[in-house]
Amino acid sequence: MLLPTARDLRGALTRYAEAVIEDERFPTAATARTREDRAYTLCVMTGAAEVVAALHAADALLERRGTRVRRTKRLPAVLPLETLRGDRVGTPKDVRPMSAPSPRPVHSVDEAA
């Protein structure tokens, strides 16, 4: 089996991650198909049968080559409400709808002169 270069592997991982994000945010038949295509590409590149195994294999290949990027703390798939509101911690009852900005007064040409 030919091994992919680190650059190709990182590119495939990036494209797969982008496809997953897009499919999770705006699920359509097209985004699901793109996600499947990117998963298949990773599987072919790593010789794995499933995408989870392909992700682990890609990590191992990059680590062996010394090109693995240090991972940061992984975020959960769904962020807690407190995270979205910054430092303020509360319950969903605390969330109030945003008020619309007040309309600006419209000045006619005569008033500006």
PDB file of N, CA and C in Angstrom:
ATOM      1  N   MET A   1       0.846  -1.180   0.000  1.00  0.00           N
ATOM      2  CA  MET A   1       0.000   0.000   0.000  1.00  0.00           C
ATOM      3  C   MET A   1       0.898   1.252   0.000  1.00  0.00           C
ATOM      4  N   LEU A   2       0.570   2.173  -0.857  1.00  0.00           N
ATOM      5  CA  LEU A   2       1.286   3.438  -0.887  1.00  0.00           C
ATOM      6  C   LEU A   2       0.813   4.306   0.271  1.00  0.00           C
ATOM      7  N   LEU A   3       1.761   4.894   0.982  1.00  0.00           N
ATOM      8  CA  LEU A   3       1.396   5.756   2.098  1.00  0.00           C
ATOM      9  C   LEU A   3       1.281   7.197   1.616  1.00  0.00           C
ATOM     10  N   PRO A   4       0.232   7.896   2.061  1.00  0.00           N
ATOM     11  CA  PRO A   4       0.065   9.289   1.650  1.00  0.00           C
ATOM     12  C   PRO A   4       1.101  10.180   2.333  1.00  0.00           C
ATOM     13  N   THR A   5       1.406  11.289   1.701  1.00  0.00           N
ATOM     14  CA  THR A   5       2.311  12.247   2.331  1.00  0.00           C
ATOM     15  C   THR A   5       1.580  12.911   3.496  1.00  0.00           C
ATOM     16  N   ALA A   6       2.345  13.486   4.402  1.00  0.00           N
ATOM     17  CA  ALA A   6       1.739  14.166   5.542  1.00  0.00           C
ATOM     18  C   ALA A   6       0.850  15.313   5.071  1.00  0.00           C
ATOM     19  N   ARG A   7       1.293  16.001   4.039  1.00  0.00           N
ATOM     20  CA  ARG A   7       0.509  17.122   3.504  1.00  0.00           C
ATOM     21  C   ARG A   7      -0.831  16.639   2.954  1.00  0.00           C
ATOM     22  N   ASP A   8      -0.814  15.553   2.173  1.00  0.00           N
ATOM     23  CA  ASP A   8      -2.056  15.011   1.621  1.00  0.00           C
ATOM     24  C   ASP A   8      -2.982  14.521   2.725  1.00  0.00           C
ATOM     25  N   LEU A   9      -2.407  13.892   3.719  1.00  0.00           N
ATOM     26  CA  LEU A   9      -3.193  13.369   4.829  1.00  0.00           C
ATOM     27  C   LEU A   9      -3.842  14.496   5.633  1.00  0.00           C
ATOM     28  N   ARG A  10      -3.067  15.534   5.925  1.00  0.00           N
ATOM     29  CA  ARG A  10      -3.632  16.677   6.647  1.00  0.00           C
ATOM     30  C   ARG A  10      -4.727  17.357   5.826  1.00  0.00           C
ATOM     31  N   GLY A  11      -4.534  17.440   4.524  1.00  0.00           N
ATOM     32  CA  GLY A  11      -5.553  18.021   3.647  1.00  0.00           C
ATOM     33  C   GLY A  11      -6.838  17.212   3.670  1.00  0.00           C
ATOM     34  N   ALA A  12      -6.709  15.897   3.618  1.00  0.00           N
ATOM     35  CA  ALA A  12      -7.889  15.023   3.659  1.00  0.00           C
ATOM     36  C   ALA A  12      -8.602  15.133   5.006  1.00  0.00           C
ATOM     37  N   LEU A  13      -7.822  15.213   6.083  1.00  0.00           N
ATOM     38  CA  LEU A  13      -8.418  15.372   7.413  1.00  0.00           C
ATOM     39  C   LEU A  13      -9.155  16.697   7.515  1.00  0.00           C
ATOM     40  N   THR A  14      -8.582  17.746   6.971  1.00  0.00           N
ATOM     41  CA  THR A  14      -9.217  19.062   6.997  1.00  0.00           C
ATOM     42  C   THR A  14     -10.510  19.054   6.204  1.00  0.00           C
ATOM     43  N   ARG A  15     -10.462  18.487   5.008  1.00  0.00           N
ATOM     44  CA  ARG A  15     -11.677  18.436   4.176  1.00  0.00           C
ATOM     45  C   ARG A  15     -12.768  17.597   4.840  1.00  0.00           C
ATOM     46  N   TYR A  16     -12.374  16.490   5.498  1.00  0.00           N
ATOM     47  CA  TYR A  16     -13.363  15.673   6.204  1.00  0.00           C
ATOM     48  C   TYR A  16     -13.981  16.462   7.356  1.00  0.00           C
ATOM     49  N   ALA A  17     -13.152  17.157   8.131  1.00  0.00           N
ATOM     50  CA  ALA A  17     -13.663  17.943   9.260  1.00  0.00           C
ATOM     51  C   ALA A  17     -14.616  19.031   8.770  1.00  0.00           C
ATOM     52  N   GLU A  18     -14.268  19.698   7.683  1.00  0.00           N
ATOM     53  CA  GLU A  18     -15.152  20.730   7.129  1.00  0.00           C
ATOM     54  C   GLU A  18     -16.477  20.139   6.675  1.00  0.00           C
ATOM     55  N   ALA A  19     -16.433  18.956   6.063  1.00  0.00           N
ATOM     56  CA  ALA A  19     -17.653  18.295   5.606  1.00  0.00           C
ATOM     57  C   ALA A  19     -18.541  17.897   6.785  1.00  0.00           C
ATOM     58  N   VAL A  20     -17.920  17.407   7.860  1.00  0.00           N
ATOM     59  CA  VAL A  20     -18.690  17.032   9.054  1.00  0.00           C
ATOM     60  C   VAL A  20     -19.370  18.267   9.647  1.00  0.00           C
ATOM     61  N   ILE A  21     -18.623  19.354   9.761  1.00  0.00           N
ATOM     62  CA  ILE A  21     -19.184  20.585  10.330  1.00  0.00           C
ATOM     63  C   ILE A  21     -20.347  21.070   9.480  1.00  0.00           C
ATOM     64  N   GLU A  22     -20.162  21.107   8.175  1.00  0.00           N
ATOM     65  CA  GLU A  22     -21.217  21.584   7.277  1.00  0.00           C
ATOM     66  C   GLU A  22     -22.447  20.689   7.362  1.00  0.00           C
ATOM     67  N   ASP A  23     -22.229  19.385   7.411  1.00  0.00           N
ATOM     68  CA  ASP A  23     -23.359  18.453   7.482  1.00  0.00           C
ATOM     69  C   ASP A  23     -24.082  18.551   8.818  1.00  0.00           C
ATOM     70  N   GLU A  24     -23.363  18.815   9.892  1.00  0.00           N
ATOM     71  CA  GLU A  24     -23.999  18.963  11.203  1.00  0.00           C
ATOM     72  C   GLU A  24     -24.777  20.275  11.296  1.00  0.00           C
ATOM     73  N   ARG A  25     -24.242  21.328  10.691  1.00  0.00           N
ATOM     74  CA  ARG A  25     -24.900  22.641  10.768  1.00  0.00           C
ATOM     75  C   ARG A  25     -26.111  22.735   9.850  1.00  0.00           C
ATOM     76  N   PHE A  26     -25.960  22.275   8.603  1.00  0.00           N
ATOM     77  CA  PHE A  26     -27.022  22.392   7.598  1.00  0.00           C
ATOM     78  C   PHE A  26     -27.193  21.057   6.888  1.00  0.00           C
ATOM     79  N   PRO A  27     -27.835  20.088   7.550  1.00  0.00           N
ATOM     80  CA  PRO A  27     -27.929  18.755   6.951  1.00  0.00           C
ATOM     81  C   PRO A  27     -28.835  18.728   5.712  1.00  0.00           C
ATOM     82  N   THR A  28     -28.251  18.333   4.601  1.00  0.00           N
ATOM     83  CA  THR A  28     -28.983  18.120   3.359  1.00  0.00           C
ATOM     84  C   THR A  28     -28.436  16.852   2.729  1.00  0.00           C
ATOM     85  N   ALA A  29     -29.072  16.419   1.662  1.00  0.00           N
ATOM     86  CA  ALA A  29     -28.574  15.240   0.961  1.00  0.00           C
ATOM     87  C   ALA A  29     -27.178  15.512   0.390  1.00  0.00           C
ATOM     88  N   ALA A  30     -26.949  16.732  -0.068  1.00  0.00           N
ATOM     89  CA  ALA A  30     -25.646  17.077  -0.648  1.00  0.00           C
ATOM     90  C   ALA A  30     -24.539  17.077   0.410  1.00  0.00           C
ATOM     91  N   THR A  31     -24.820  17.633   1.595  1.00  0.00           N
ATOM     92  CA  THR A  31     -23.783  17.658   2.635  1.00  0.00           C
ATOM     93  C   THR A  31     -23.510  16.253   3.159  1.00  0.00           C
ATOM     94  N   ALA A  32     -24.541  15.427   3.229  1.00  0.00           N
ATOM     95  CA  ALA A  32     -24.347  14.043   3.671  1.00  0.00           C
ATOM     96  C   ALA A  32     -23.488  13.282   2.657  1.00  0.00           C
ATOM     97  N   ARG A  33     -23.740  13.525   1.378  1.00  0.00           N
ATOM     98  CA  ARG A  33     -22.959  12.861   0.325  1.00  0.00           C
ATOM     99  C   ARG A  33     -21.493  13.319   0.372  1.00  0.00           C
ATOM    100  N   THR A  34     -21.281  14.608   0.572  1.00  0.00           N
ATOM    101  CA  THR A  34     -19.913  15.126   0.664  1.00  0.00           C
ATOM    102  C   THR A  34     -19.196  14.515   1.858  1.00  0.00           C
ATOM    103  N   ARG A  35     -19.912  14.415   2.978  1.00  0.00           N
ATOM    104  CA  ARG A  35     -19.323  13.810   4.185  1.00  0.00           C
ATOM    105  C   ARG A  35     -18.925  12.363   3.921  1.00  0.00           C
ATOM    106  N   GLU A  36     -19.801  11.613   3.250  1.00  0.00           N
ATOM    107  CA  GLU A  36     -19.500  10.221   2.921  1.00  0.00           C
ATOM    108  C   GLU A  36     -18.301  10.121   1.976  1.00  0.00           C
ATOM    109  N   ASP A  37     -18.247  11.009   0.991  1.00  0.00           N
ATOM    110  CA  ASP A  37     -17.125  11.004   0.048  1.00  0.00           C
ATOM    111  C   ASP A  37     -15.802  11.276   0.752  1.00  0.00           C
ATOM    112  N   ARG A  38     -15.803  12.252   1.649  1.00  0.00           N
ATOM    113  CA  ARG A  38     -14.571  12.595   2.363  1.00  0.00           C
ATOM    114  C   ARG A  38     -14.159  11.470   3.308  1.00  0.00           C
ATOM    115  N   ALA A  39     -15.148  10.809   3.920  1.00  0.00           N
ATOM    116  CA  ALA A  39     -14.845   9.670   4.795  1.00  0.00           C
ATOM    117  C   ALA A  39     -14.243   8.528   3.980  1.00  0.00           C
ATOM    118  N   TYR A  40     -14.821   8.279   2.814  1.00  0.00           N
ATOM    119  CA  TYR A  40     -14.309   7.224   1.933  1.00  0.00           C
ATOM    120  C   TYR A  40     -12.863   7.516   1.523  1.00  0.00           C
ATOM    121  N   THR A  41     -12.591   8.771   1.189  1.00  0.00           N
ATOM    122  CA  THR A  41     -11.232   9.162   0.803  1.00  0.00           C
ATOM    123  C   THR A  41     -10.243   8.866   1.927  1.00  0.00           C
ATOM    124  N   LEU A  42     -10.624   9.228   3.157  1.00  0.00           N
ATOM    125  CA  LEU A  42      -9.751   8.937   4.304  1.00  0.00           C
ATOM    126  C   LEU A  42      -9.527   7.435   4.467  1.00  0.00           C
ATOM    127  N   CYS A  43     -10.593   6.667   4.306  1.00  0.00           N
ATOM    128  CA  CYS A  43     -10.476   5.211   4.438  1.00  0.00           C
ATOM    129  C   CYS A  43      -9.528   4.637   3.386  1.00  0.00           C
ATOM    130  N   VAL A  44      -9.640   5.113   2.153  1.00  0.00           N
ATOM    131  CA  VAL A  44      -8.767   4.626   1.090  1.00  0.00           C
ATOM    132  C   VAL A  44      -7.319   5.029   1.366  1.00  0.00           C
ATOM    133  N   MET A  45      -7.108   6.264   1.802  1.00  0.00           N
ATOM    134  CA  MET A  45      -5.745   6.745   2.053  1.00  0.00           C
ATOM    135  C   MET A  45      -5.052   5.987   3.179  1.00  0.00           C
ATOM    136  N   THR A  46      -5.832   5.554   4.179  1.00  0.00           N
ATOM    137  CA  THR A  46      -5.233   4.897   5.342  1.00  0.00           C
ATOM    138  C   THR A  46      -5.382   3.380   5.321  1.00  0.00           C
ATOM    139  N   GLY A  47      -6.174   2.851   4.396  1.00  0.00           N
ATOM    140  CA  GLY A  47      -6.389   1.408   4.323  1.00  0.00           C
ATOM    141  C   GLY A  47      -7.346   0.902   5.383  1.00  0.00           C
ATOM    142  N   ALA A  48      -8.164   1.790   5.925  1.00  0.00           N
ATOM    143  CA  ALA A  48      -9.121   1.409   6.968  1.00  0.00           C
ATOM    144  C   ALA A  48     -10.487   1.140   6.347  1.00  0.00           C
ATOM    145  N   ALA A  49     -11.296   0.360   7.054  1.00  0.00           N
ATOM    146  CA  ALA A  49     -12.629   0.031   6.558  1.00  0.00           C
ATOM    147  C   ALA A  49     -13.699   0.989   7.083  1.00  0.00           C
ATOM    148  N   GLU A  50     -13.433   1.648   8.194  1.00  0.00           N
ATOM    149  CA  GLU A  50     -14.400   2.567   8.799  1.00  0.00           C
ATOM    150  C   GLU A  50     -13.721   3.897   9.060  1.00  0.00           C
ATOM    151  N   VAL A  51     -14.531   4.964   9.105  1.00  0.00           N
ATOM    152  CA  VAL A  51     -13.965   6.308   9.239  1.00  0.00           C
ATOM    153  C   VAL A  51     -13.265   6.501  10.593  1.00  0.00           C
ATOM    154  N   VAL A  52     -13.790   5.918  11.664  1.00  0.00           N
ATOM    155  CA  VAL A  52     -13.144   6.063  12.974  1.00  0.00           C
ATOM    156  C   VAL A  52     -11.757   5.426  12.944  1.00  0.00           C
ATOM    157  N   ALA A  53     -11.670   4.263  12.335  1.00  0.00           N
ATOM    158  CA  ALA A  53     -10.368   3.600  12.207  1.00  0.00           C
ATOM    159  C   ALA A  53      -9.439   4.414  11.308  1.00  0.00           C
ATOM    160  N   ALA A  54      -9.996   5.039  10.280  1.00  0.00           N
ATOM    161  CA  ALA A  54      -9.191   5.874   9.381  1.00  0.00           C
ATOM    162  C   ALA A  54      -8.637   7.088  10.118  1.00  0.00           C
ATOM    163  N   LEU A  55      -9.430   7.684  10.984  1.00  0.00           N
ATOM    164  CA  LEU A  55      -8.965   8.831  11.765  1.00  0.00           C
ATOM    165  C   LEU A  55      -7.827   8.427  12.697  1.00  0.00           C
ATOM    166  N   HIS A  56      -7.969   7.275  13.346  1.00  0.00           N
ATOM    167  CA  HIS A  56      -6.903   6.785  14.225  1.00  0.00           C
ATOM    168  C   HIS A  56      -5.646   6.450  13.421  1.00  0.00           C
ATOM    169  N   ALA A  57      -5.837   5.843  12.254  1.00  0.00           N
ATOM    170  CA  ALA A  57      -4.696   5.499  11.411  1.00  0.00           C
ATOM    171  C   ALA A  57      -3.987   6.761  10.915  1.00  0.00           C
ATOM    172  N   ALA A  58      -4.755   7.780  10.558  1.00  0.00           N
ATOM    173  CA  ALA A  58      -4.159   9.039  10.108  1.00  0.00           C
ATOM    174  C   ALA A  58      -3.344   9.672  11.231  1.00  0.00           C
ATOM    175  N   ASP A  59      -3.897   9.658  12.440  1.00  0.00           N
ATOM    176  CA  ASP A  59      -3.156  10.168  13.601  1.00  0.00           C
ATOM    177  C   ASP A  59      -1.844   9.416  13.781  1.00  0.00           C
ATOM    178  N   ALA A  60      -1.912   8.092  13.690  1.00  0.00           N
ATOM    179  CA  ALA A  60      -0.725   7.262  13.887  1.00  0.00           C
ATOM    180  C   ALA A  60       0.310   7.533  12.795  1.00  0.00           C
ATOM    181  N   LEU A  61      -0.137   7.669  11.548  1.00  0.00           N
ATOM    182  CA  LEU A  61       0.795   7.953  10.457  1.00  0.00           C
ATOM    183  C   LEU A  61       1.481   9.298  10.653  1.00  0.00           C
ATOM    184  N   LEU A  62       0.718  10.302  11.035  1.00  0.00           N
ATOM    185  CA  LEU A  62       1.304  11.626  11.242  1.00  0.00           C
ATOM    186  C   LEU A  62       2.255  11.626  12.441  1.00  0.00           C
ATOM    187  N   GLU A  63       1.896  10.873  13.470  1.00  0.00           N
ATOM    188  CA  GLU A  63       2.759  10.804  14.655  1.00  0.00           C
ATOM    189  C   GLU A  63       4.074  10.108  14.325  1.00  0.00           C
ATOM    190  N   ARG A  64       4.008   9.028  13.563  1.00  0.00           N
ATOM    191  CA  ARG A  64       5.218   8.303  13.175  1.00  0.00           C
ATOM    192  C   ARG A  64       6.162   9.165  12.356  1.00  0.00           C
ATOM    193  N   ARG A  65       5.595  10.047  11.571  1.00  0.00           N
ATOM    194  CA  ARG A  65       6.420  10.917  10.726  1.00  0.00           C
ATOM    195  C   ARG A  65       6.875  12.171  11.468  1.00  0.00           C
ATOM    196  N   GLY A  66       6.421  12.305  12.698  1.00  0.00           N
ATOM    197  CA  GLY A  66       6.824  13.467  13.483  1.00  0.00           C
ATOM    198  C   GLY A  66       6.164  14.752  13.035  1.00  0.00           C
ATOM    199  N   THR A  67       5.040  14.648  12.320  1.00  0.00           N
ATOM    200  CA  THR A  67       4.363  15.837  11.818  1.00  0.00           C
ATOM    201  C   THR A  67       3.015  16.062  12.480  1.00  0.00           C
ATOM    202  N   ARG A  68       2.797  15.325  13.539  1.00  0.00           N
ATOM    203  CA  ARG A  68       1.502  15.444  14.211  1.00  0.00           C
ATOM    204  C   ARG A  68       1.418  16.795  14.909  1.00  0.00           C
ATOM    205  N   VAL A  69       0.309  17.453  14.712  1.00  0.00           N
ATOM    206  CA  VAL A  69       0.075  18.742  15.351  1.00  0.00           C
ATOM    207  C   VAL A  69      -0.462  18.475  16.743  1.00  0.00           C
ATOM    208  N   ARG A  70       0.054  19.208  17.733  1.00  0.00           N
ATOM    209  CA  ARG A  70      -0.405  19.024  19.100  1.00  0.00           C
ATOM    210  C   ARG A  70      -1.887  19.361  19.188  1.00  0.00           C
ATOM    211  N   ARG A  71      -2.637  18.481  19.790  1.00  0.00           N
ATOM    212  CA  ARG A  71      -4.083  18.688  19.901  1.00  0.00           C
ATOM    213  C   ARG A  71      -4.401  19.655  21.022  1.00  0.00           C
ATOM    214  N   THR A  72      -5.431  20.419  20.791  1.00  0.00           N
ATOM    215  CA  THR A  72      -5.949  21.292  21.835  1.00  0.00           C
ATOM    216  C   THR A  72      -7.125  20.584  22.481  1.00  0.00           C
ATOM    217  N   LYS A  73      -7.642  21.178  23.507  1.00  0.00           N
ATOM    218  CA  LYS A  73      -8.794  20.588  24.192  1.00  0.00           C
ATOM    219  C   LYS A  73      -9.949  20.457  23.207  1.00  0.00           C
ATOM    220  N   ARG A  74     -10.516  19.273  23.134  1.00  0.00           N
ATOM    221  CA  ARG A  74     -11.632  19.053  22.226  1.00  0.00           C
ATOM    222  C   ARG A  74     -12.913  19.612  22.837  1.00  0.00           C
ATOM    223  N   LEU A  75     -13.691  20.293  22.020  1.00  0.00           N
ATOM    224  CA  LEU A  75     -14.962  20.841  22.472  1.00  0.00           C
ATOM    225  C   LEU A  75     -16.050  19.792  22.305  1.00  0.00           C
ATOM    226  N   PRO A  76     -17.049  19.804  23.175  1.00  0.00           N
ATOM    227  CA  PRO A  76     -18.155  18.864  23.001  1.00  0.00           C
ATOM    228  C   PRO A  76     -18.933  19.213  21.733  1.00  0.00           C
ATOM    229  N   ALA A  77     -19.672  18.231  21.226  1.00  0.00           N
ATOM    230  CA  ALA A  77     -20.448  18.459  20.003  1.00  0.00           C
ATOM    231  C   ALA A  77     -21.493  19.551  20.203  1.00  0.00           C
ATOM    232  N   VAL A  78     -22.057  19.627  21.407  1.00  0.00           N
ATOM    233  CA  VAL A  78     -23.037  20.663  21.716  1.00  0.00           C
ATOM    234  C   VAL A  78     -22.485  21.467  22.881  1.00  0.00           C
ATOM    235  N   LEU A  79     -22.324  22.751  22.677  1.00  0.00           N
ATOM    236  CA  LEU A  79     -21.779  23.592  23.736  1.00  0.00           C
ATOM    237  C   LEU A  79     -22.849  23.899  24.778  1.00  0.00           C
ATOM    238  N   PRO A  80     -22.477  23.899  26.063  1.00  0.00           N
ATOM    239  CA  PRO A  80     -23.444  24.268  27.097  1.00  0.00           C
ATOM    240  C   PRO A  80     -23.865  25.722  26.907  1.00  0.00           C
ATOM    241  N   LEU A  81     -25.069  26.032  27.323  1.00  0.00           N
ATOM    242  CA  LEU A  81     -25.611  27.369  27.162  1.00  0.00           C
ATOM    243  C   LEU A  81     -24.735  28.411  27.831  1.00  0.00           C
ATOM    244  N   GLU A  82     -24.118  28.063  28.967  1.00  0.00           N
ATOM    245  CA  GLU A  82     -23.267  29.015  29.677  1.00  0.00           C
ATOM    246  C   GLU A  82     -22.100  29.464  28.805  1.00  0.00           C
ATOM    247  N   THR A  83     -21.580  28.542  27.997  1.00  0.00           N
ATOM    248  CA  THR A  83     -20.450  28.858  27.142  1.00  0.00           C
ATOM    249  C   THR A  83     -20.830  29.911  26.110  1.00  0.00           C
ATOM    250  N   LEU A  84     -22.030  29.805  25.605  1.00  0.00           N
ATOM    251  CA  LEU A  84     -22.472  30.726  24.566  1.00  0.00           C
ATOM    252  C   LEU A  84     -22.710  32.126  25.107  1.00  0.00           C
ATOM    253  N   ARG A  85     -22.951  32.242  26.405  1.00  0.00           N
ATOM    254  CA  ARG A  85     -23.221  33.544  27.004  1.00  0.00           C
ATOM    255  C   ARG A  85     -21.995  34.146  27.665  1.00  0.00           C
ATOM    256  N   GLY A  86     -20.843  33.548  27.505  1.00  0.00           N
ATOM    257  CA  GLY A  86     -19.627  34.099  28.092  1.00  0.00           C
ATOM    258  C   GLY A  86     -19.508  33.744  29.558  1.00  0.00           C
ATOM    259  N   ASP A  87     -19.150  34.723  30.375  1.00  0.00           N
ATOM    260  CA  ASP A  87     -18.896  34.468  31.797  1.00  0.00           C
ATOM    261  C   ASP A  87     -20.176  34.302  32.606  1.00  0.00           C
ATOM    262  N   ARG A  88     -21.267  34.808  32.112  1.00  0.00           N
ATOM    263  CA  ARG A  88     -22.516  34.760  32.865  1.00  0.00           C
ATOM    264  C   ARG A  88     -23.098  33.353  32.826  1.00  0.00           C
ATOM    265  N   VAL A  89     -23.291  32.773  33.989  1.00  0.00           N
ATOM    266  CA  VAL A  89     -23.841  31.423  34.069  1.00  0.00           C
ATOM    267  C   VAL A  89     -25.287  31.528  34.508  1.00  0.00           C
ATOM    268  N   GLY A  90     -26.153  30.806  33.857  1.00  0.00           N
ATOM    269  CA  GLY A  90     -27.563  30.849  34.223  1.00  0.00           C
ATOM    270  C   GLY A  90     -28.320  29.711  33.579  1.00  0.00           C
ATOM    271  N   THR A  91     -29.607  29.783  33.672  1.00  0.00           N
ATOM    272  CA  THR A  91     -30.464  28.768  33.091  1.00  0.00           C
ATOM    273  C   THR A  91     -31.114  29.342  31.841  1.00  0.00           C
ATOM    274  N   PRO A  92     -31.721  28.493  31.023  1.00  0.00           N
ATOM    275  CA  PRO A  92     -32.375  28.999  29.816  1.00  0.00           C
ATOM    276  C   PRO A  92     -33.456  30.046  30.116  1.00  0.00           C
ATOM    277  N   LYS A  93     -34.020  30.040  31.343  1.00  0.00           N
ATOM    278  CA  LYS A  93     -35.033  31.039  31.681  1.00  0.00           C
ATOM    279  C   LYS A  93     -34.443  32.446  31.688  1.00  0.00           C
ATOM    280  N   ASP A  94     -33.118  32.542  31.897  1.00  0.00           N
ATOM    281  CA  ASP A  94     -32.474  33.842  31.948  1.00  0.00           C
ATOM    282  C   ASP A  94     -32.305  34.483  30.574  1.00  0.00           C
ATOM    283  N   VAL A  95     -32.466  33.697  29.528  1.00  0.00           N
ATOM    284  CA  VAL A  95     -32.231  34.210  28.190  1.00  0.00           C
ATOM    285  C   VAL A  95     -33.427  35.042  27.748  1.00  0.00           C
ATOM    286  N   ARG A  96     -33.157  36.264  27.360  1.00  0.00           N
ATOM    287  CA  ARG A  96     -34.212  37.149  26.884  1.00  0.00           C
ATOM    288  C   ARG A  96     -33.947  37.461  25.414  1.00  0.00           C
ATOM    289  N   PRO A  97     -34.987  37.622  24.632  1.00  0.00           N
ATOM    290  CA  PRO A  97     -34.756  37.949  23.226  1.00  0.00           C
ATOM    291  C   PRO A  97     -34.097  39.318  23.106  1.00  0.00           C
ATOM    292  N   MET A  98     -33.278  39.447  22.101  1.00  0.00           N
ATOM    293  CA  MET A  98     -32.615  40.726  21.873  1.00  0.00           C
ATOM    294  C   MET A  98     -33.636  41.733  21.357  1.00  0.00           C
ATOM    295  N   SER A  99     -33.496  42.961  21.811  1.00  0.00           N
ATOM    296  CA  SER A  99     -34.398  43.990  21.313  1.00  0.00           C
ATOM    297  C   SER A  99     -33.848  44.515  19.998  1.00  0.00           C
ATOM    298  N   ALA A 100     -34.745  44.914  19.138  1.00  0.00           N
ATOM    299  CA  ALA A 100     -34.343  45.457  17.843  1.00  0.00           C
ATOM    300  C   ALA A 100     -33.772  46.849  18.049  1.00  0.00           C
ATOM    301  N   PRO A 101     -32.786  47.216  17.267  1.00  0.00           N
ATOM    302  CA  PRO A 101     -32.235  48.565  17.405  1.00  0.00           C
ATOM    303  C   PRO A 101     -33.291  49.607  17.038  1.00  0.00           C
ATOM    304  N   SER A 102     -33.226  50.734  17.721  1.00  0.00           N
ATOM    305  CA  SER A 102     -34.198  51.782  17.419  1.00  0.00           C
ATOM    306  C   SER A 102     -33.878  52.370  16.054  1.00  0.00           C
ATOM    307  N   PRO A 103     -34.915  52.667  15.276  1.00  0.00           N
ATOM    308  CA  PRO A 103     -34.672  53.180  13.925  1.00  0.00           C
ATOM    309  C   PRO A 103     -34.051  54.572  13.979  1.00  0.00           C
ATOM    310  N   ARG A 104     -33.174  54.831  13.047  1.00  0.00           N
ATOM    311  CA  ARG A 104     -32.558  56.150  12.958  1.00  0.00           C
ATOM    312  C   ARG A 104     -33.543  57.123  12.316  1.00  0.00           C
ATOM    313  N   PRO A 105     -33.531  58.352  12.769  1.00  0.00           N
ATOM    314  CA  PRO A 105     -34.412  59.319  12.120  1.00  0.00           C
ATOM    315  C   PRO A 105     -33.935  59.595  10.700  1.00  0.00           C
ATOM    316  N   VAL A 106     -34.877  59.733   9.834  1.00  0.00           N
ATOM    317  CA  VAL A 106     -34.569  60.029   8.448  1.00  0.00           C
ATOM    318  C   VAL A 106     -34.667  61.541   8.257  1.00  0.00           C
ATOM    319  N   HIS A 107     -33.600  62.123   7.767  1.00  0.00           N
ATOM    320  CA  HIS A 107     -33.575  63.558   7.535  1.00  0.00           C
ATOM    321  C   HIS A 107     -33.809  63.841   6.053  1.00  0.00           C
ATOM    322  N   SER A 108     -34.623  64.804   5.816  1.00  0.00           N
ATOM    323  CA  SER A 108     -34.833  65.173   4.413  1.00  0.00           C
ATOM    324  C   SER A 108     -33.694  66.090   3.985  1.00  0.00           C
ATOM    325  N   VAL A 109     -33.595  66.316   2.711  1.00  0.00           N
ATOM    326  CA  VAL A 109     -32.550  67.160   2.167  1.00  0.00           C
ATOM    327  C   VAL A 109     -32.686  68.571   2.700  1.00  0.00           C
ATOM    328  N   ASP A 110     -33.939  69.071   2.898  1.00  0.00           N
ATOM    329  CA  ASP A 110     -34.158  70.433   3.374  1.00  0.00           C
ATOM    330  C   ASP A 110     -33.645  70.594   4.795  1.00  0.00           C
ATOM    331  N   GLU A 111     -33.787  69.572   5.651  1.00  0.00           N
ATOM    332  CA  GLU A 111     -33.352  69.689   7.041  1.00  0.00           C
ATOM    333  C   GLU A 111     -31.836  69.734   7.149  1.00  0.00           C
ATOM    334  N   ALA A 112     -31.134  69.063   6.232  1.00  0.00           N
ATOM    335  CA  ALA A 112     -29.676  69.010   6.293  1.00  0.00           C
ATOM    336  C   ALA A 112     -29.046  70.341   5.914  1.00  0.00           C
ATOM    337  N   ALA A 113     -29.741  71.156   5.153  1.00  0.00           N
ATOM    338  CA  ALA A 113     -29.166  72.436   4.682  1.00  0.00           C
ATOM    339  C   ALA A 113     -29.250  73.529   5.677  1.00  0.00           C
TER     340      ALA A 113
END
